[in-house]
Short mmCIF file of C-alpha atoms in Angstrom, two decimals:
data_model
loop_
_atom_site.label_atom_id
_atom_site.label_comp_id
_atom_site.label_asym_id
_atom_site.label_seq_id
_atom_site.Cartn_x
_atom_site.Cartn_y
_atom_site.Cartn_z
CA MET A 784 -5.88 80.87 30.42
CA THR A 785 -3.14 78.79 31.99
CA GLU A 786 0.52 78.86 31.06
CA ALA A 787 2.30 75.65 30.09
CA TYR A 788 6.03 75.13 29.93
CA PHE A 789 6.76 71.76 28.44
CA GLN A 790 10.52 72.10 28.18
CA GLU A 791 10.67 71.15 31.88
CA GLY A 792 7.72 68.77 31.67
CA PHE A 793 5.29 70.79 33.77
CA HIS A 794 1.96 72.54 33.38
CA LEU A 795 1.63 75.73 35.43
CA THR A 796 -1.81 76.43 36.88
CA PRO A 797 -3.12 79.94 37.45
CA ARG A 798 -3.28 81.50 40.89
CA PHE A 799 -6.52 80.38 42.52
CA GLY A 800 -8.98 82.63 44.31
CA ALA A 801 -10.14 82.18 47.90
CA ALA A 802 -7.03 80.38 49.11
CA ARG A 803 -7.22 78.71 52.52
CA GLU A 804 -6.16 81.28 55.11
CA MET A 805 -3.22 80.11 57.17
CA LEU A 806 -2.99 82.07 60.42
CA SER A 807 -0.22 82.84 62.88
CA ARG A 808 -0.12 83.31 66.64
CA VAL A 809 2.44 83.79 69.37
CA PRO A 810 3.76 80.38 70.50
CA GLY A 811 3.29 79.34 74.11
CA SER A 812 6.28 78.52 76.31
CA ALA A 813 6.14 74.76 75.60
CA GLU A 814 5.75 75.41 71.89
CA SER A 815 8.69 77.84 71.95
CA ALA A 816 10.90 75.18 73.49
CA VAL A 817 10.16 72.76 70.65
CA ILE A 818 10.58 75.54 68.09
CA ASP A 819 14.03 76.28 69.55
CA LYS A 820 14.94 72.63 69.03
CA ALA A 821 13.51 72.83 65.49
CA ARG A 822 15.80 75.79 64.77
CA GLN A 823 18.79 73.73 65.83
CA VAL A 824 17.74 70.73 63.74
CA PHE A 825 17.08 72.97 60.76
CA ALA A 826 20.48 74.66 61.06
CA ARG A 827 22.58 71.49 61.27
CA THR A 828 20.81 69.28 58.73
CA SER A 829 20.11 69.33 55.00
CA LEU A 830 16.56 70.61 55.58
CA LYS A 831 15.89 73.57 53.29
CA ALA A 832 12.35 74.55 54.40
CA ILE A 833 10.27 73.74 57.45
CA ALA A 834 6.90 74.60 58.99
CA LEU A 835 5.35 73.65 62.34
CA LEU A 836 1.55 73.84 62.35
CA ASP A 837 -1.27 73.63 64.83
CA GLY A 838 -4.40 73.34 62.71
CA ASP A 839 -4.63 76.40 60.48
CA HIS A 840 -1.95 78.21 62.49
CA VAL A 841 1.65 78.23 61.31
CA LEU A 842 3.65 78.63 64.51
CA TRP A 843 7.05 78.75 62.85
CA SER A 844 8.54 78.37 59.39
CA ALA A 845 11.99 78.90 57.93
CA TYR A 846 13.93 78.69 54.68
CA LYS A 847 17.56 78.32 53.68
CA GLU A 848 18.80 80.35 50.75
CA PRO A 849 18.20 80.26 47.88
CA SER A 850 14.76 78.99 48.92
CA HIS A 851 12.09 81.54 49.88
CA PRO A 852 8.28 81.70 50.33
CA ALA A 853 7.67 81.78 46.56
CA THR A 854 9.88 78.74 45.83
CA ARG A 855 7.89 75.82 44.44
CA PHE A 856 9.25 72.72 46.14
CA SER A 857 9.05 69.34 44.46
CA GLY A 858 7.44 66.98 46.89
CA TYR A 859 8.55 63.99 44.83
CA SER A 860 6.34 61.21 46.22
CA LEU A 861 4.37 63.64 48.36
CA GLY A 862 2.66 63.89 44.97
CA LYS A 863 1.27 60.39 45.50
CA THR A 864 -0.65 61.68 48.51
CA VAL A 865 -1.97 64.58 46.44
CA THR A 866 -3.02 62.02 43.81
CA ALA A 867 -4.75 59.94 46.50
CA MET A 868 -6.85 62.93 47.53
CA THR A 869 -7.63 63.55 43.87
CA VAL A 870 -8.89 59.96 43.63
CA GLY A 871 -11.02 60.66 46.69
CA HIS A 872 -12.64 63.60 44.90
CA ALA A 873 -13.23 61.46 41.79
CA ILE A 874 -14.91 58.77 43.89
CA CYS A 875 -17.06 61.34 45.69
CA ASP A 876 -17.92 62.97 42.33
CA GLY A 877 -19.23 59.58 41.18
CA LYS A 878 -16.59 59.17 38.49
CA LEU A 879 -14.81 56.18 40.06
CA LYS A 880 -15.52 53.37 42.49
CA PRO A 881 -12.98 51.54 44.66
CA THR A 882 -13.98 48.40 42.76
CA THR A 883 -13.43 49.88 39.28
CA GLU A 884 -10.94 47.65 37.44
CA VAL A 885 -8.01 49.05 35.49
CA PRO A 886 -8.97 47.73 31.98
CA GLU A 887 -12.39 49.42 32.22
CA LEU A 888 -10.64 52.80 31.90
CA VAL A 889 -7.16 51.95 30.56
CA PRO A 890 -7.98 49.48 27.76
CA GLU A 891 -4.37 49.10 26.60
CA LEU A 892 -3.75 47.20 29.86
CA ARG A 893 -6.46 44.63 29.15
CA GLY A 894 -4.96 41.16 28.97
CA THR A 895 -1.94 42.12 31.09
CA GLY A 896 -1.10 41.72 34.77
CA TYR A 897 -3.46 44.61 35.50
CA ASP A 898 -6.53 42.47 34.79
CA LYS A 899 -8.69 42.33 37.95
CA VAL A 900 -6.63 45.10 39.60
CA THR A 901 -8.93 47.71 41.12
CA VAL A 902 -8.69 51.29 42.30
CA ALA A 903 -8.47 49.96 45.87
CA HIS A 904 -5.52 47.73 44.95
CA LEU A 905 -3.67 50.62 43.33
CA LEU A 906 -4.25 52.93 46.30
CA THR A 907 -2.64 50.37 48.60
CA MET A 908 0.23 49.49 46.24
CA SER A 909 -1.00 45.91 46.13
CA SER A 910 -1.54 45.42 42.40
CA GLY A 911 1.00 42.59 42.40
CA ILE A 912 2.67 44.04 39.30
CA ARG A 913 6.40 43.43 39.14
CA ASP A 914 8.26 46.59 40.04
CA GLY A 915 10.52 47.72 37.24
CA SER A 916 9.63 51.35 37.15
CA TYR A 917 11.12 54.66 38.04
CA HIS A 918 13.25 54.28 41.18
CA ALA A 919 13.55 50.51 41.08
CA ALA A 920 16.27 48.55 39.36
CA GLY A 921 14.31 48.34 36.15
CA THR A 922 15.41 46.74 32.90
CA PRO A 923 17.72 48.68 30.60
CA GLN A 924 14.75 49.04 28.23
CA VAL A 925 12.66 50.70 30.94
CA GLN A 926 15.49 52.98 32.02
CA GLU A 927 16.17 54.03 28.44
CA LYS A 928 12.49 54.83 27.92
CA ILE A 929 12.50 56.97 31.06
CA ARG A 930 15.59 58.80 29.78
CA GLN A 931 13.80 59.51 26.50
CA ILE A 932 10.73 60.81 28.33
CA HIS A 933 12.86 63.17 30.40
CA ALA A 934 14.48 64.38 27.20
CA GLY A 935 11.07 65.17 25.71
CA GLN A 936 11.34 62.31 23.20
CA GLY A 937 8.58 60.11 24.57
CA GLN A 938 5.43 59.96 26.64
CA TRP A 939 4.77 58.47 30.07
CA ARG A 940 2.27 56.08 28.50
CA ASP A 941 5.17 54.49 26.62
CA LEU A 942 6.06 52.70 29.87
CA LEU A 943 2.82 50.72 29.99
CA PRO A 944 3.90 47.90 27.63
CA LEU A 945 7.15 47.51 29.58
CA VAL A 946 5.91 47.30 33.17
CA ASN A 947 2.65 45.36 33.33
CA GLN A 948 3.54 41.81 34.34
CA ARG A 949 2.47 40.15 37.56
CA ARG A 950 5.13 39.44 40.15
CA VAL A 951 5.88 35.80 40.88
CA GLY A 952 6.09 34.66 44.48
CA PHE A 953 8.66 32.40 46.14
CA PHE A 954 7.03 29.17 44.90
CA GLY A 955 6.54 30.39 41.34
CA LYS A 956 2.88 31.40 41.76
CA ALA A 957 1.82 34.81 40.49
CA LEU A 958 0.76 37.16 43.27
CA GLU A 959 -2.93 38.00 43.35
CA PRO A 960 -4.14 41.63 43.52
CA GLY A 961 -4.39 42.70 47.15
CA GLU A 962 -2.08 39.96 48.37
CA SER A 963 0.94 42.03 49.39
CA PHE A 964 2.29 45.58 49.48
CA GLU A 965 5.11 46.62 47.15
CA TYR A 966 5.98 50.27 46.78
CA LYS A 967 6.25 51.37 43.16
CA GLU A 968 5.66 54.27 40.78
CA MET A 969 3.47 52.55 38.23
CA ASP A 970 0.48 51.84 40.48
CA ALA A 971 0.16 55.58 41.10
CA PHE A 972 0.67 56.38 37.42
CA VAL A 973 -2.00 53.92 36.28
CA LEU A 974 -4.38 55.29 38.89
CA GLY A 975 -3.82 58.76 37.47
CA LEU A 976 -4.71 57.44 34.01
CA MET A 977 -7.93 56.00 35.44
CA VAL A 978 -8.95 59.35 36.92
CA GLU A 979 -8.11 61.04 33.62
CA ALA A 980 -10.33 58.63 31.67
CA ALA A 981 -13.15 58.78 34.21
CA ALA A 982 -13.11 62.59 34.30
CA GLY A 983 -12.82 62.90 30.52
CA GLN A 984 -9.99 65.43 30.79
CA PRO A 985 -6.27 65.49 31.60
CA LEU A 986 -5.55 64.72 35.22
CA SER A 987 -3.80 68.08 35.54
CA THR A 988 -6.98 69.84 34.36
CA TYR A 989 -9.15 67.89 36.81
CA MET A 990 -6.77 68.80 39.61
CA GLU A 991 -6.70 72.43 38.51
CA GLU A 992 -10.46 72.83 38.13
CA ARG A 993 -11.80 70.54 40.84
CA VAL A 994 -9.27 69.48 43.45
CA LEU A 995 -6.71 72.20 44.17
CA PRO A 996 -9.32 74.96 44.61
CA ALA A 997 -11.35 72.69 46.92
CA ILE A 998 -8.26 72.15 49.06
CA GLY A 999 -7.72 75.90 49.21
CA ILE A 1000 -4.41 76.04 47.36
CA GLU A 1001 -3.28 79.52 46.34
CA GLY A 1002 -1.02 78.57 43.42
CA PRO A 1003 0.38 78.71 40.87
CA VAL A 1004 1.14 74.99 41.11
CA ALA A 1005 3.43 73.15 38.68
CA LEU A 1006 1.87 69.81 37.66
CA ARG A 1007 4.14 67.29 35.98
CA GLN A 1008 3.05 66.15 32.52
CA ASP A 1009 4.43 65.33 29.09
CA LYS A 1010 3.71 66.91 25.71
CA SER A 1011 0.60 64.77 25.27
CA ARG A 1012 -0.71 66.33 28.54
CA THR A 1013 -0.48 62.97 30.27
CA THR A 1014 0.13 63.77 33.93
CA TYR A 1015 2.73 61.84 35.91
CA ALA A 1016 0.70 61.17 39.05
CA PRO A 1017 3.45 59.69 41.30
CA THR A 1018 5.41 62.96 41.59
CA VAL A 1019 2.74 65.30 40.32
CA ALA A 1020 3.10 68.58 42.18
CA ARG A 1021 5.52 71.39 42.89
CA MET A 1022 4.05 73.90 45.34
CA THR A 1023 5.25 76.62 47.68
CA LEU A 1024 5.72 75.80 51.35
CA PRO A 1025 2.59 77.86 52.21
CA ASP A 1026 0.59 75.74 49.75
CA TRP A 1027 2.01 72.48 51.11
CA THR A 1028 0.91 73.66 54.57
CA ARG A 1029 -2.56 74.36 53.15
CA PHE A 1030 -2.66 70.82 51.80
CA ALA A 1031 -1.58 69.41 55.18
CA ALA A 1032 -4.19 71.47 57.05
CA TRP A 1033 -6.93 70.40 54.61
CA VAL A 1034 -6.14 66.71 55.10
CA LYS A 1035 -6.26 67.11 58.87
CA LYS A 1036 -9.55 69.00 58.77
CA GLN A 1037 -11.17 66.45 56.46
CA GLU A 1038 -10.15 63.64 58.80
CA GLY A 1039 -12.75 64.94 61.26
CA GLN A 1040 -15.50 65.86 58.79
CA PRO A 1041 -18.62 63.82 57.95
CA GLY A 1042 -19.41 62.85 54.39
CA CYS A 1043 -17.71 61.19 51.47
CA ILE A 1044 -14.39 63.07 51.45
CA GLY A 1045 -14.09 62.74 55.20
CA ASP A 1046 -14.71 58.99 54.92
CA PHE A 1047 -12.08 58.72 52.21
CA VAL A 1048 -9.45 60.66 54.18
CA ARG A 1049 -10.10 58.60 57.31
CA ALA A 1050 -9.55 55.42 55.31
CA ALA A 1051 -6.53 56.87 53.49
CA THR A 1052 -4.74 57.76 56.70
CA ARG A 1053 -5.23 54.41 58.42
CA THR A 1054 -3.40 51.16 57.77
CA GLN A 1055 -5.05 49.29 54.90
CA ILE A 1056 -2.21 46.85 54.30
CA ALA A 1057 0.89 45.78 56.22
CA ASN A 1058 4.26 46.87 54.93
CA LYS A 1059 6.50 43.80 55.01
CA SER A 1060 8.65 44.96 52.12
CA ASN A 1061 12.23 46.19 52.08
CA VAL A 1062 11.03 49.74 51.29
CA GLY A 1063 10.34 51.93 54.30
CA PHE A 1064 9.83 49.06 56.75
CA SER A 1065 12.14 50.49 59.40
CA LEU A 1066 10.16 53.73 59.28
CA HIS A 1067 6.58 52.56 58.71
CA HIS A 1068 4.99 49.15 59.18
CA GLY A 1069 1.75 50.02 57.39
CA TYR A 1070 0.31 51.79 54.38
CA GLY A 1071 -3.01 53.50 53.76
CA HIS A 1072 -3.96 55.18 50.48
CA PHE A 1073 -0.61 56.59 49.34
CA VAL A 1074 -0.01 57.47 52.99
CA TRP A 1075 2.52 55.79 55.32
CA THR A 1076 1.19 54.56 58.67
CA ASP A 1077 2.16 52.60 61.77
CA ASN A 1078 5.38 54.45 62.55
CA PRO A 1079 7.09 52.52 65.36
CA ARG A 1080 8.44 55.79 66.81
CA HIS A 1081 4.99 57.41 66.87
CA ARG A 1082 2.15 54.92 66.45
CA ASP A 1083 -0.49 57.65 66.40
CA SER A 1084 1.03 59.40 63.38
CA TYR A 1085 0.67 59.09 59.63
CA TRP A 1086 3.00 60.49 57.00
CA ALA A 1087 3.48 61.50 53.40
CA TRP A 1088 7.06 61.30 52.30
CA GLY A 1089 9.09 61.81 49.18
CA PHE A 1090 12.53 61.00 47.86
CA GLY A 1091 15.27 63.17 49.35
CA GLY A 1092 13.66 63.74 52.74
CA GLN A 1093 10.39 65.51 51.95
CA ARG A 1094 7.89 64.87 54.79
CA ILE A 1095 4.43 65.81 55.98
CA ALA A 1096 3.46 64.45 59.41
CA TRP A 1097 0.03 64.27 61.02
CA ASN A 1098 -1.37 62.50 64.07
CA ARG A 1099 -4.84 61.56 65.27
CA SER A 1100 -4.60 63.00 68.79
CA ASN A 1101 -4.37 66.66 67.82
CA ALA A 1102 -3.88 69.01 64.88
CA ARG A 1103 -0.12 69.47 65.21
CA MET A 1104 1.64 68.94 61.88
CA LEU A 1105 5.14 69.14 60.48
CA VAL A 1106 6.13 69.91 56.88
CA VAL A 1107 9.77 69.68 55.80
CA PHE A 1108 11.69 69.78 52.54
CA SER A 1109 15.24 68.56 52.21
CA SER A 1110 18.01 67.99 49.72
CA LEU A 1111 19.24 64.71 51.21
CA GLU A 1112 17.66 61.64 52.78
CA ASN A 1113 19.83 61.84 55.89
CA ASN A 1114 17.67 63.43 58.58
CA ALA A 1115 14.76 61.04 59.11
CA GLU A 1116 15.58 60.22 62.74
CA GLU A 1117 15.92 63.88 63.71
CA VAL A 1118 12.67 64.75 61.91
CA PHE A 1119 10.84 61.88 63.63
CA ASP A 1120 12.19 62.95 67.05
CA LEU A 1121 11.21 66.57 66.41
CA TYR A 1122 7.70 65.66 65.36
CA ARG A 1123 7.24 63.33 68.33
CA GLU A 1124 7.92 66.29 70.64
CA TRP A 1125 5.71 68.65 68.63
CA ALA A 1126 2.82 66.20 68.51
CA ALA A 1127 3.07 65.49 72.25
CA LEU A 1128 2.19 69.08 73.12
CA PRO A 1129 -1.39 69.63 74.35
#
């Protein structure tokens, strides 16, 4: 039986059995040199937890008080990447197709801007829906609804009637699905609703029973949901640093595996659409499936990132990864430089 604590808007999973084993080993001399630099970066910046990985080996990790190994860190939009991998499982389980359209599973959006928007469009943030959601400069009505939800006086689904209109381009023509990238919360939220309907159970339950154990998460994991058990997919998970490293290692391993999940991860971590927007362009010129790609400082890398400086970094040349959590969005350049050196090691 799982424990739920709705006063903070989260569902707490149980501890899972057979967690992915994360190993340790003595760093080599070149690795030690980069770790020494990482210690310096960690000490002088707002980073509050960090891990340097080589495959399933954690070469170095650190925390700043009051954080510790049992602290569950909010990944903020790292949750979108967790949601993407959940969608991959739903596709491979035969519950969804990339071509499944939103109204087939979320009927209250039939006749809105989400008509003809597919799973593939949502995964690439190319629904064409006007952004007025969580972090954007939404209407006062949207912002008030969000305040009510946070206060436990509403449900996430209450946002659907308020943010479902197609964005209009420069010449007054509505953007078509798939036409352009625009980062937003609602595409991820609607995709979570589609998985929920396709699985016939709350998204948090599907994650708890099917996805998190398959990834090898130890838990407990806090999954964000409201009193109706509707899960907020964009910022879904709070996990310990060891569990975030398990997630990172699983993604990297699946990138090289045959089969449906491997195919999905390979597609997710490669550029599916160009990022020409004003969100993240200086850091990433491309976007996969809730994964940032085409980093001009490290073209071979792909990233998950969340508000406030949360980052997971991978690259295709080797299995060296970086996981960081922060309290401020003021250390991106130092994190990019650190990962470039870590990823360059043989």
